[in-house]
Coordinates of C-alpha atoms and ligand atoms in Angstrom, one line a residue:
M1 CA -3.9 -24.3 -30.7
S2 CA -6.1 -22.4 -32.7
D3 CA -5.9 -17.9 -31.9
L4 CA -8.4 -16.8 -30.1
S5 CA -6.8 -13.2 -29.5
S6 CA -7.8 -12.6 -33.4
T7 CA -12.3 -13.2 -32.5
A8 CA -11.4 -11.6 -29.5
A9 CA -11.4 -7.8 -31.4
S10 CA -14.9 -7.7 -32.1
P11 CA -17.2 -8.9 -29.8
A12 CA -19.6 -11.6 -31.4
L13 CA -20.4 -14.9 -31.0
A14 CA -17.3 -17.1 -30.9
P15 CA -17.0 -19.4 -34.1
A16 CA -18.2 -23.1 -33.7
H17 CA -15.4 -24.1 -31.4
P18 CA -14.5 -27.1 -30.4
R19 CA -15.0 -28.0 -26.4
E20 CA -11.5 -29.2 -24.2
L21 CA -11.1 -31.6 -21.3
V22 CA -9.9 -29.0 -18.6
M23 CA -10.2 -30.7 -15.4
R24 CA -10.8 -34.5 -14.0
V25 CA -11.7 -35.1 -10.9
M26 CA -13.0 -38.0 -8.3
P27 CA -15.7 -37.0 -5.1
M28 CA -14.9 -38.2 -2.3
P29 CA -17.4 -38.4 1.4
A30 CA -16.3 -35.4 2.7
D31 CA -18.4 -34.1 -0.2
A32 CA -21.6 -35.6 0.4
N33 CA -24.2 -35.4 2.3
G34 CA -25.8 -38.2 4.6
N35 CA -27.6 -40.3 1.5
G36 CA -24.2 -40.5 0.2
D37 CA -25.4 -38.0 -2.8
I38 CA -22.7 -34.9 -3.5
F39 CA -23.4 -31.7 -2.3
G40 CA -24.6 -29.3 -5.3
G41 CA -22.1 -26.7 -3.9
W42 CA -18.9 -29.1 -4.2
I43 CA -19.9 -29.1 -8.1
M44 CA -20.3 -25.8 -8.5
A45 CA -17.3 -25.0 -7.1
Q46 CA -15.1 -27.6 -9.8
V47 CA -17.7 -25.8 -12.7
D48 CA -16.6 -22.6 -11.7
L49 CA -12.8 -23.6 -11.7
A50 CA -13.3 -25.7 -14.8
G51 CA -14.9 -22.8 -16.7
S52 CA -11.9 -20.1 -16.2
V53 CA -9.7 -22.6 -18.0
L54 CA -10.2 -21.5 -21.2
P55 CA -10.7 -17.4 -20.3
A56 CA -7.7 -17.0 -18.7
R57 CA -5.9 -18.9 -21.5
I58 CA -7.7 -15.9 -24.0
T59 CA -7.6 -13.3 -21.8
R60 CA -3.7 -13.9 -21.0
G61 CA -3.8 -13.5 -17.3
R62 CA -6.3 -13.0 -14.3
V63 CA -9.8 -13.2 -15.0
T64 CA -13.2 -13.4 -11.9
T65 CA -16.5 -15.1 -12.0
V66 CA -19.2 -12.3 -12.9
A67 CA -22.0 -14.9 -13.8
V68 CA -23.6 -17.7 -13.7
N69 CA -26.0 -17.5 -16.2
E70 CA -27.5 -20.6 -16.2
F71 CA -26.7 -24.3 -14.3
I72 CA -28.2 -27.3 -14.7
F73 CA -27.7 -30.5 -12.3
K74 CA -29.3 -33.1 -15.2
Q75 CA -27.9 -36.1 -12.5
P76 CA -26.9 -36.8 -9.1
V77 CA -23.3 -37.7 -8.8
S78 CA -22.3 -40.0 -6.2
V79 CA -18.9 -40.6 -4.5
G80 CA -16.5 -42.8 -6.7
D81 CA -17.6 -41.1 -9.8
L82 CA -15.5 -40.1 -12.4
L83 CA -16.2 -36.6 -13.5
S84 CA -14.7 -35.0 -16.4
F85 CA -15.4 -31.4 -17.1
Y86 CA -15.5 -30.4 -21.0
A87 CA -15.6 -26.0 -21.6
S88 CA -16.3 -24.7 -25.0
V89 CA -15.9 -20.5 -25.5
R90 CA -19.2 -19.3 -26.1
R91 CA -18.7 -15.5 -26.5
I92 CA -16.0 -13.5 -26.5
G93 CA -16.3 -9.9 -25.8
R94 CA -14.4 -6.8 -25.3
T95 CA -13.6 -7.9 -21.0
S96 CA -15.2 -10.9 -20.9
V97 CA -15.9 -14.9 -21.7
T98 CA -18.8 -17.2 -21.8
V99 CA -17.8 -20.6 -21.4
H100 CA -20.2 -23.4 -21.8
V101 CA -19.1 -26.5 -19.8
E102 CA -20.4 -29.7 -19.2
V103 CA -19.8 -32.5 -16.7
V104 CA -19.5 -36.2 -17.3
A105 CA -19.3 -39.2 -15.2
E106 CA -18.1 -42.3 -15.6
R107 CA -19.5 -44.7 -12.8
N108 CA -19.5 -48.2 -11.5
P109 CA -16.2 -49.7 -13.1
A110 CA -17.9 -53.1 -13.4
N111 CA -20.5 -52.5 -16.0
P112 CA -18.8 -48.6 -17.0
Q113 CA -21.7 -45.9 -17.7
V114 CA -20.9 -42.2 -18.8
V115 CA -23.1 -39.7 -17.8
K116 CA -24.1 -36.6 -18.4
V117 CA -24.5 -34.9 -15.0
T118 CA -23.9 -31.1 -15.1
E119 CA -24.5 -28.4 -17.7
A120 CA -23.9 -24.7 -16.6
N121 CA -22.8 -21.0 -18.9
L122 CA -20.6 -18.8 -17.2
T123 CA -19.4 -15.9 -17.8
Y124 CA -15.6 -14.8 -16.6
V125 CA -14.1 -10.7 -16.9
A126 CA -10.1 -10.2 -17.1
I127 CA -9.5 -8.4 -14.6
D128 CA -6.1 -5.9 -13.7
R129 CA -4.5 -5.4 -10.5
E130 CA -6.6 -3.8 -9.3
G131 CA -9.8 -5.7 -9.8
K132 CA -11.3 -3.8 -12.6
P133 CA -12.3 -5.0 -15.9
R134 CA -9.3 -5.1 -18.3
P135 CA -9.7 -5.4 -22.0
F136 CA -7.8 -8.3 -23.4
A137 CA -8.1 -7.6 -26.7
E138 CA -6.7 -4.6 -27.2
A139 CA -3.9 -5.7 -24.9
A140 CA -3.4 -8.0 -27.2
T141 CA -3.2 -6.8 -30.4
S142 CA -1.4 -3.3 -29.1
P143 CA 2.7 -3.8 -29.6
A144 CA 4.9 -4.2 -27.0
A145 CA 6.1 -0.9 -24.7
Ligands
LIG1 C1 -16.2 -8.6 -12.0 C2 -16.1 -7.4 -12.1 C3 -15.1 -6.9 -11.9 C4 -17.4 -6.2 -13.6 O1 -17.0 -5.1 -13.5 P1 -17.8 -3.5 -13.7 O2 -17.8 -2.9 -12.9 O3 -19.4 -4.1 -13.2 O4 -17.9 -4.4 -14.9 P2 -18.7 -4.1 -16.6 O5 -20.2 -3.5 -16.3 O6 -18.2 -2.8 -16.7 O7 -18.6 -4.8 -17.0 C5 -17.7 -6.5 -17.4 C6 -18.2 -7.0 -18.3 O8 -18.2 -7.9 -17.5 C7 -20.0 -8.2 -18.3 N1 -21.1 -8.2 -17.6 C8 -21.2 -7.5 -16.4 N2 -22.2 -8.2 -16.2 C9 -22.8 -9.5 -16.4 C10 -23.8 -10.4 -16.2 N3 -25.1 -10.8 -14.8 N4 -23.7 -11.1 -16.9 C11 -22.7 -11.5 -18.6 N5 -21.5 -10.5 -18.5 C12 -21.8 -9.6 -17.6 C13 -20.2 -7.0 -19.2 O9 -21.0 -7.5 -20.5 C14 -19.1 -6.8 -19.8 O10 -17.9 -7.4 -20.5 P3 -17.6 -6.9 -21.9 O11 -17.2 -6.0 -21.4 O12 -17.1 -8.2 -22.9 O13 -18.9 -6.5 -22.7 C15 -17.1 -6.5 -10.5 O14 -18.6 -6.7 -10.7 C16 -16.5 -8.0 -9.9 O15 -15.5 -8.0 -8.9 N6 -17.4 -8.6 -9.4 C17 -17.3 -9.4 -8.2 C18 -16.2 -10.5 -8.4 C19 -16.2 -12.2 -7.7 O16 -15.4 -11.8 -6.5 N7 -16.6 -13.1 -8.5 C20 -16.3 -14.3 -7.6 C21 -17.6 -14.9 -6.7 S1 -17.9 -13.9 -5.4

C-alpha cells in the first residue's frame, strides 16, 4: 500500500493513483422498483459507502460525506447483477479527500457481460469527535504525545 499521508501535507491533486476494488455487492429484489430495475437511491447509498473506504484509510479515522460532486447513472442495474466498486483518489486537501468511484456490473452468467453502470465523484471530510473538520495531515506528521 502506498503512503498517501506524505501527499496530504500539501493540498493538491493526488498523484496518479491506481483504482482499487473497495466493495462488491449483489442487489436483491427488495432493492428494485416495480419494473425490476434497481433504485437509484440504493446505488447512491452503496457508492457513498464504497467511496468512504480510501478517505477513511488516508485520514486514519472518522469521515463524513460533504459533497456528491457528480453522479452519473450510465446504464440500469438489475436484480442479480454482481456490482464491483472501484475507487481512486482525485484530491487530498487539508481536511478533505475527493474520490472517483466507478461501478461495474457483471451480468448474465450464461452469456457474461461486464458493463460500467455508474460513476461518481464524492468528497469526504475527516471529522473529530465533535463532528468538526479534522486536519489529518497535521495529525499524521506531528510527534506522538
Ligand atoms: C462536513 C462538515 C463537517 C464540514 O464542516 P464545515 O465547517 O463546512 O467545513 P469547512 O468549510 O472547513 O470545509 C471542510 C473541507 O470540506 C471541503 N468542502 C466543503 N464544502 C465542500 C463542497 N461543497 N464540495 C467539496 N468540498 C467541500 C472544504 O474545501 C474543506 O476541505 P479542505 O480542508 O481539504 O480544504 C459539515 O458541513 C457537516 O457536518 N456536514 C454534514 C455531513 C453529513 O452529515 N453527511 C452525511 C449526509 S447526510
